[in-house]
Amino acid sequence: MNNPSLVSADTTAGELEVVLSAAQEAASALRDSTGGERASWLRAVGAVIDEERAELLDLAVAESHLDRAALDGEVKRTVFQLEHLAQAAESGELLRILAEPADADYPVAARPDLVQAMMPLGPVLVFTASNFPFAFSVAGNDFASALAAGCPVVVKANPGHPALSALTAEIVAAALAKAGAPKGAFAHIQGVEPGVAALRDTRIKACGFTGSLAGGRALFDVAVGRPDPIPFYGELGSLNPVFVTPAAAAARAEEIAAGFAASVSFRGGQLCTKPGVLIAPENSGILDAAATALAGLEPATLLTDRITGAYTEGTKSLSGLPGARVVAGSGGTSPTLVSIPPRECAGHRGRRHRGVLRAGGRRDRVPGHGRDRRDRPLARPEPHRDDSR
């Protein structure tokens, strides 16, 4: 089923126009669709993702360099997410209906029946993640939540796994068409400039993003700076500082150090749950224990050349701080631990916690690992209207 021609150059302006026009035309049909219909579309996508698991995994391993077993678990998670949102659409819970009965004796004036329900926003643009090539990519959470809410979805492919994105898009489009979803309910675009152009287009009514702080902030500014500002559902990078109290250090220094090292190095340190800095009491033994735990680990092949470059530059920058000392890490992409004197750490001068350990590098993006984002509301509340008036 793999079609190499799908991995092409950036989406052209003409192609983007076709995509956005189709999404706009599909919006009314999706808005009028039933929860049961949306559920059937999501289940169709989940079924074909599961069926094509082997070929998808081959591409994911080749492009992301992540462990096949971990990616296989991610496919399972993706199928679960699709089923979860299918159930949410089917049950009607996404409508969040609020109803107040008529009250002829209401103190101010007689009150009619009042009903409020969530209505689809319209076409949603989704920027996919690099480190979760299934669960937060083409058929991931943002796609599923938007479609469940009745919104057409335009997915901007992540450059970290272009062939996987293209194949997944082909699979998703075919499954939706076979299941009877309206034409224009789903589209796949490529390229930074086409993505930004789509975000600026008034036909896009919301944006979902999982990635770096810098990238997310830039896209947020575009989303809210439009003449018609739109919601930006972003999950961005974080330093994730960890503070160790003297009591905790005395009771379980080895355990804390082992957990810190495992979290820093797991999946190449490319998760949002990775702690970027640990602040611990001086002479607690945590520094030496963490360095020992990291010392034997092999360098990781990171997701993209851009992430690799950012990591090496980040560790170099940290290592160059006054008084900094590299206590673990052999260069390149090996897990690196840098000890930094407290006087060099803004905001911690004179504090009781005098030992600062910094896990080198930076994450290019941040996934939803460890958080539950399954029910991002991509609809707005609207009162029930009597159109005869």
Coordinates of C-alpha atoms in Angstrom, one line a residue:
M1 CA 0.0 0.0 0.0
N2 CA 3.0 2.3 0.4
N3 CA 3.1 4.9 -2.4
P4 CA 6.4 6.8 -2.5
S5 CA 4.9 9.5 -4.7
L6 CA 2.9 10.6 -1.7
V7 CA 6.1 11.9 -0.1
S8 CA 6.4 15.0 -2.2
A9 CA 7.5 18.6 -2.1
D10 CA 5.7 21.2 0.0
T11 CA 2.0 21.7 -0.8
T12 CA 1.6 24.4 -3.4
A13 CA -0.7 27.5 -3.0
G14 CA -3.0 26.0 -5.6
E15 CA -3.2 22.6 -3.8
L16 CA -3.8 24.4 -0.4
E17 CA -6.6 26.4 -1.9
V18 CA -8.3 23.1 -3.0
V19 CA -7.8 21.6 0.5
L20 CA -9.2 24.6 2.3
S21 CA -12.2 25.0 0.0
A22 CA -13.1 21.4 0.4
A23 CA -12.8 21.6 4.2
Q24 CA -15.1 24.7 4.2
E25 CA -17.6 22.9 2.0
A26 CA -17.5 19.8 4.3
A27 CA -18.1 21.8 7.4
S28 CA -21.9 22.0 7.1
A29 CA -22.2 18.3 6.3
L30 CA -20.1 17.4 9.4
R31 CA -22.0 19.8 11.6
D32 CA -25.2 18.2 10.6
S33 CA -23.9 14.6 10.9
T34 CA -24.9 12.5 13.9
G35 CA -22.7 11.3 16.7
G36 CA -23.2 7.8 15.4
E37 CA -22.0 8.7 12.0
R38 CA -18.9 10.3 13.3
A39 CA -18.2 7.3 15.5
S40 CA -18.4 5.0 12.5
W41 CA -15.8 7.1 10.7
L42 CA -13.4 7.0 13.6
R43 CA -13.8 3.3 14.0
A44 CA -13.2 2.8 10.3
V45 CA -9.9 4.7 10.7
G46 CA -8.9 2.7 13.8
A47 CA -9.6 -0.6 12.0
V48 CA -7.5 0.2 9.0
I49 CA -4.6 1.5 11.2
D50 CA -4.7 -1.7 13.0
E51 CA -4.8 -3.7 9.8
E52 CA -1.9 -1.9 8.3
R53 CA 0.1 -2.0 11.5
A54 CA 3.1 -3.9 10.1
E55 CA 3.8 -1.6 7.2
L56 CA 3.3 1.5 9.3
L57 CA 5.7 0.2 11.9
D58 CA 8.4 -0.5 9.3
L59 CA 8.2 3.2 8.2
A60 CA 8.0 4.5 11.7
V61 CA 11.1 2.6 12.9
A62 CA 13.1 3.7 9.8
E63 CA 12.2 7.4 10.1
S64 CA 11.9 8.0 13.9
H65 CA 14.6 5.6 15.1
L66 CA 12.4 4.7 18.0
D67 CA 12.1 1.2 19.4
R68 CA 9.6 -1.0 17.4
A69 CA 8.0 -2.5 20.5
A70 CA 7.4 1.0 21.9
L71 CA 5.9 2.1 18.6
D72 CA 3.7 -1.0 18.4
G73 CA 2.3 0.1 21.8
E74 CA 1.8 3.5 20.4
V75 CA -0.3 2.1 17.5
K76 CA -2.4 0.3 20.1
R77 CA -2.8 3.6 22.0
T78 CA -3.8 5.4 18.8
V79 CA -6.5 2.8 18.0
F80 CA -7.8 3.1 21.6
Q81 CA -7.9 6.9 21.3
L82 CA -10.0 6.6 18.1
E83 CA -12.4 4.2 19.9
H84 CA -12.6 6.4 22.9
L85 CA -13.5 9.5 20.9
A86 CA -15.9 7.4 18.8
Q87 CA -17.7 6.4 22.1
A88 CA -17.7 10.1 23.1
A89 CA -19.3 11.2 19.8
E90 CA -21.8 8.3 19.9
S91 CA -22.9 9.1 23.5
G92 CA -23.6 12.8 22.9
E93 CA -21.3 13.8 25.8
L94 CA -19.4 16.2 23.5
L95 CA -22.6 18.2 23.1
R96 CA -22.5 19.2 26.8
I97 CA -26.2 20.0 26.7
L98 CA -27.6 22.3 29.3
A99 CA -31.4 22.7 29.5
E100 CA -33.6 24.9 31.6
P101 CA -37.4 24.4 31.4
A102 CA -39.8 27.2 30.8
D103 CA -40.8 29.1 33.8
A104 CA -44.0 31.3 33.5
D105 CA -43.4 32.6 37.0
Y106 CA -39.8 33.7 36.6
P107 CA -39.4 36.9 38.6
V108 CA -38.2 39.1 35.8
A109 CA -40.4 37.8 33.0
A110 CA -41.8 34.6 31.8
R111 CA -38.9 32.4 30.6
P112 CA -39.1 30.1 27.6
D113 CA -37.3 26.7 27.3
L114 CA -33.5 27.4 27.2
V115 CA -31.1 24.9 25.7
Q116 CA -27.4 25.3 25.2
A117 CA -25.3 22.8 23.3
M118 CA -21.8 22.7 21.8
M119 CA -21.6 23.3 18.1
P120 CA -18.6 22.4 15.8
L121 CA -16.2 25.3 15.2
G122 CA -15.4 24.4 11.6
P123 CA -12.2 23.3 9.9
V124 CA -9.4 22.5 12.3
L125 CA -5.7 22.7 11.4
V126 CA -3.5 20.1 13.2
F127 CA 0.3 20.4 13.5
T128 CA 1.6 16.9 14.3
A129 CA 4.3 15.9 16.7
S130 CA 7.7 14.3 15.8
N131 CA 8.2 12.0 18.8
F132 CA 4.8 10.3 18.8
P133 CA 4.5 9.4 15.1
F134 CA 1.2 7.7 15.7
A135 CA -0.6 8.9 18.9
F136 CA 0.0 12.6 18.1
S137 CA 0.4 12.5 14.4
V138 CA -1.9 12.2 11.3
A139 CA -4.5 9.9 13.0
G140 CA -3.8 11.0 16.6
N141 CA -5.6 12.7 19.4
D142 CA -6.2 16.0 17.7
F143 CA -7.5 14.5 14.5
A144 CA -9.8 12.2 16.5
S145 CA -11.2 14.9 18.8
A146 CA -11.8 17.3 16.0
L147 CA -13.6 14.8 13.8
A148 CA -15.6 13.5 16.8
A149 CA -16.8 17.1 17.4
G150 CA -17.9 17.4 13.8
C151 CA -15.0 19.4 12.4
P152 CA -13.1 18.8 9.1
V153 CA -9.4 18.2 9.8
V154 CA -6.4 19.5 7.8
V155 CA -3.3 17.8 9.1
K156 CA 0.1 19.4 8.6
A157 CA 2.7 16.6 8.3
N158 CA 5.7 16.5 10.6
P159 CA 9.0 16.6 8.7
G160 CA 10.4 14.0 11.1
H161 CA 8.4 11.2 9.5
P162 CA 7.2 12.3 6.0
A163 CA 6.8 8.9 4.5
L164 CA 4.9 7.6 7.5
S165 CA 2.7 10.7 7.5
A166 CA 1.9 10.3 3.8
L167 CA 1.1 6.6 4.1
T168 CA -1.1 7.2 7.2
A169 CA -2.9 10.0 5.4
E170 CA -3.6 7.7 2.4
I171 CA -5.0 5.1 4.8
V172 CA -7.1 7.6 6.7
A173 CA -8.5 9.2 3.5
A174 CA -9.4 5.8 2.0
A175 CA -11.1 4.6 5.3
L176 CA -13.1 7.8 5.6
A177 CA -14.3 7.7 2.0
K178 CA -15.3 4.1 2.3
A179 CA -17.2 4.8 5.6
G180 CA -19.2 7.5 3.9
A181 CA -17.5 10.6 5.4
P182 CA -18.1 13.8 3.4
K183 CA -15.5 14.8 0.9
G184 CA -13.2 17.4 2.5
A185 CA -13.5 15.9 6.0
F186 CA -9.8 15.2 6.0
A187 CA -6.7 16.5 4.2
H188 CA -3.0 16.3 4.5
I189 CA -0.5 19.1 3.7
Q190 CA 3.3 19.4 3.9
G191 CA 5.7 22.3 4.5
V192 CA 6.2 25.1 7.0
E193 CA 5.0 27.9 4.8
P194 CA 1.8 26.1 3.7
G195 CA 1.1 25.3 7.3
V196 CA 1.4 29.0 8.3
A197 CA -0.6 30.1 5.3
A198 CA -3.4 27.7 6.3
L199 CA -3.3 29.0 9.8
R200 CA -3.8 32.5 8.5
D201 CA -6.7 31.6 6.3
T202 CA -10.1 32.6 7.6
R203 CA -11.6 29.2 6.7
I204 CA -9.5 27.6 9.5
K205 CA -11.4 28.0 12.7
A206 CA -9.1 26.3 15.3
C207 CA -5.6 25.0 15.6
G208 CA -4.1 22.0 17.5
F209 CA -0.3 21.9 18.1
T210 CA 2.1 19.6 20.0
G211 CA 5.7 20.7 19.9
S212 CA 8.4 23.1 20.9
L213 CA 7.9 26.3 22.9
A214 CA 9.3 28.4 20.1
G215 CA 7.3 26.8 17.4
G216 CA 4.1 26.8 19.4
R217 CA 4.5 30.5 20.4
A218 CA 5.0 31.5 16.8
L219 CA 1.9 29.7 15.7
F220 CA -0.1 31.0 18.7
D221 CA 0.8 34.5 17.7
V222 CA -0.5 33.9 14.2
A223 CA -3.7 32.3 15.5
V224 CA -4.6 35.1 17.9
G225 CA -3.2 37.9 15.7
R226 CA -5.7 37.2 12.8
P227 CA -8.5 39.7 12.2
D228 CA -10.7 36.9 13.5
P229 CA -8.6 35.3 16.3
I230 CA -9.1 31.5 16.7
P231 CA -8.6 29.1 19.5
F232 CA -5.1 27.6 19.7
Y233 CA -4.9 24.3 21.5
G234 CA -1.2 23.9 22.2
E235 CA 0.9 21.7 24.3
L236 CA 4.4 23.1 24.4
G237 CA 7.9 22.3 25.8
S238 CA 8.8 22.7 29.5
L239 CA 11.9 22.6 31.6
N240 CA 10.2 20.3 34.2
P241 CA 12.4 21.2 37.3
V242 CA 12.6 18.6 40.1
F243 CA 13.3 19.7 43.6
V244 CA 14.6 17.3 46.2
T245 CA 14.2 18.1 49.9
P246 CA 16.9 17.3 52.4
A247 CA 14.6 14.7 54.0
A248 CA 13.9 12.9 50.7
A249 CA 17.6 13.0 49.8
A250 CA 18.5 11.4 53.1
A251 CA 15.9 8.7 52.8
R252 CA 16.3 7.6 49.2
A253 CA 19.1 9.4 47.3
E254 CA 19.9 6.3 45.2
E255 CA 16.2 5.8 44.2
I256 CA 15.8 9.4 43.2
A257 CA 19.0 9.4 41.2
A258 CA 18.0 6.2 39.4
G259 CA 14.6 7.6 38.5
F260 CA 16.0 10.8 37.3
A261 CA 18.5 9.1 35.1
A262 CA 15.8 6.7 33.7
S263 CA 13.5 9.6 32.9
V264 CA 16.2 11.7 31.3
S265 CA 17.3 8.9 29.0
F266 CA 14.1 7.1 28.1
R267 CA 13.2 7.4 24.5
G268 CA 16.2 9.6 23.9
G269 CA 15.0 12.1 26.5
Q270 CA 12.4 13.3 23.9
L271 CA 9.3 13.2 26.1
C272 CA 7.5 16.1 27.8
T273 CA 7.9 14.3 31.1
K274 CA 11.7 14.4 31.0
P275 CA 13.1 16.5 33.8
G276 CA 15.4 19.2 32.5
V277 CA 16.9 20.3 35.8
L278 CA 17.2 18.7 39.2
I279 CA 17.9 20.8 42.3
A280 CA 19.2 18.8 45.2
P281 CA 21.0 19.3 48.6
E282 CA 24.7 19.6 48.3
N283 CA 26.7 16.4 49.2
S284 CA 23.5 14.3 49.2
G285 CA 25.1 11.7 46.9
I286 CA 22.5 12.2 44.2
L287 CA 25.0 13.8 41.8
D288 CA 27.4 10.9 41.9
A289 CA 24.6 8.3 41.8
A290 CA 22.9 9.9 38.8
A291 CA 26.2 10.2 37.0
T292 CA 26.9 6.5 37.5
A293 CA 23.5 5.5 36.2
L294 CA 24.0 7.6 33.0
A295 CA 27.6 6.7 32.4
G296 CA 27.0 3.3 30.9
L297 CA 24.3 4.4 28.5
E298 CA 24.9 4.5 24.7
P299 CA 24.3 7.6 22.6
A300 CA 20.8 7.7 21.1
T301 CA 19.8 8.3 17.5
L302 CA 17.4 11.2 17.9
L303 CA 14.3 11.9 15.9
T304 CA 15.7 14.5 13.5
D305 CA 18.9 16.2 12.5
R306 CA 17.4 19.4 13.9
I307 CA 16.9 17.8 17.3
T308 CA 20.3 16.3 17.2
G309 CA 21.9 19.7 16.4
A310 CA 19.9 21.4 19.2
Y311 CA 20.9 18.8 21.7
T312 CA 24.6 19.1 20.9
E313 CA 24.5 22.9 21.0
G314 CA 22.5 22.8 24.2
T315 CA 25.0 20.6 26.0
K316 CA 27.9 22.7 24.7
S317 CA 26.2 25.8 26.0
L318 CA 25.6 24.4 29.4
S319 CA 29.1 23.0 29.7
G320 CA 30.5 26.4 29.0
L321 CA 28.8 28.1 31.9
P322 CA 31.2 29.4 34.6
G323 CA 31.9 26.7 37.1
A324 CA 29.9 24.1 35.1
R325 CA 31.2 20.5 35.2
V326 CA 30.2 17.6 32.9
V327 CA 29.7 14.6 35.2
A328 CA 28.2 12.2 32.7
G329 CA 28.2 12.1 28.9
S330 CA 30.8 11.3 26.3
G331 CA 29.7 13.9 23.7
G332 CA 27.5 13.6 20.7
T333 CA 24.0 12.4 21.6
S334 CA 25.0 10.5 24.8
P335 CA 22.9 11.3 27.9
T336 CA 24.7 14.3 29.4
L337 CA 24.6 15.6 33.0
V338 CA 26.1 18.9 33.9
S339 CA 26.6 20.1 37.4
I340 CA 26.1 23.9 37.7
P341 CA 27.0 25.9 40.9
P342 CA 24.0 27.6 42.5
R343 CA 25.5 31.1 42.1
E344 CA 25.1 30.6 38.3
C345 CA 21.4 29.7 38.6
A346 CA 19.1 32.8 38.4
G347 CA 16.5 32.7 41.1
H348 CA 18.3 30.3 43.4
R349 CA 21.0 32.5 45.0
G350 CA 21.5 31.8 48.7
R351 CA 18.8 29.2 48.8
R352 CA 19.2 26.1 50.9
H353 CA 19.3 23.7 48.0
R354 CA 22.8 24.2 46.8
G355 CA 23.4 21.5 44.2
V356 CA 22.0 21.9 40.7
L357 CA 22.2 19.2 38.1
R358 CA 21.2 20.0 34.6
A359 CA 20.3 17.4 32.0
G360 CA 21.9 18.6 28.8
G361 CA 20.2 19.6 25.6
R362 CA 16.6 20.6 24.7
R363 CA 13.5 18.9 23.4
D364 CA 12.3 20.0 20.0
R365 CA 8.8 19.1 20.8
V366 CA 6.6 17.9 23.7
P367 CA 4.0 15.1 23.4
G368 CA 1.1 14.4 25.6
H369 CA 2.8 11.5 27.3
G370 CA 1.7 11.3 30.9
R371 CA -1.3 13.6 30.3
D372 CA -4.8 13.0 29.2
R373 CA -5.8 15.3 26.3
R374 CA -8.4 13.1 24.8
D375 CA -11.3 15.6 25.1
R376 CA -10.0 18.9 23.8
P377 CA -13.2 20.8 23.2
L378 CA -13.2 21.8 19.5
A379 CA -16.7 23.2 19.6
R380 CA -18.3 26.3 21.0
P381 CA -21.5 26.7 23.1
E382 CA -24.4 28.1 21.2
P383 CA -27.9 28.6 22.5
H384 CA -30.8 26.9 20.8
R385 CA -32.4 29.3 18.3
D386 CA -35.9 29.4 16.9
D387 CA -35.1 30.1 13.2
S388 CA -38.7 31.1 12.4
R389 CA -38.1 34.4 14.1

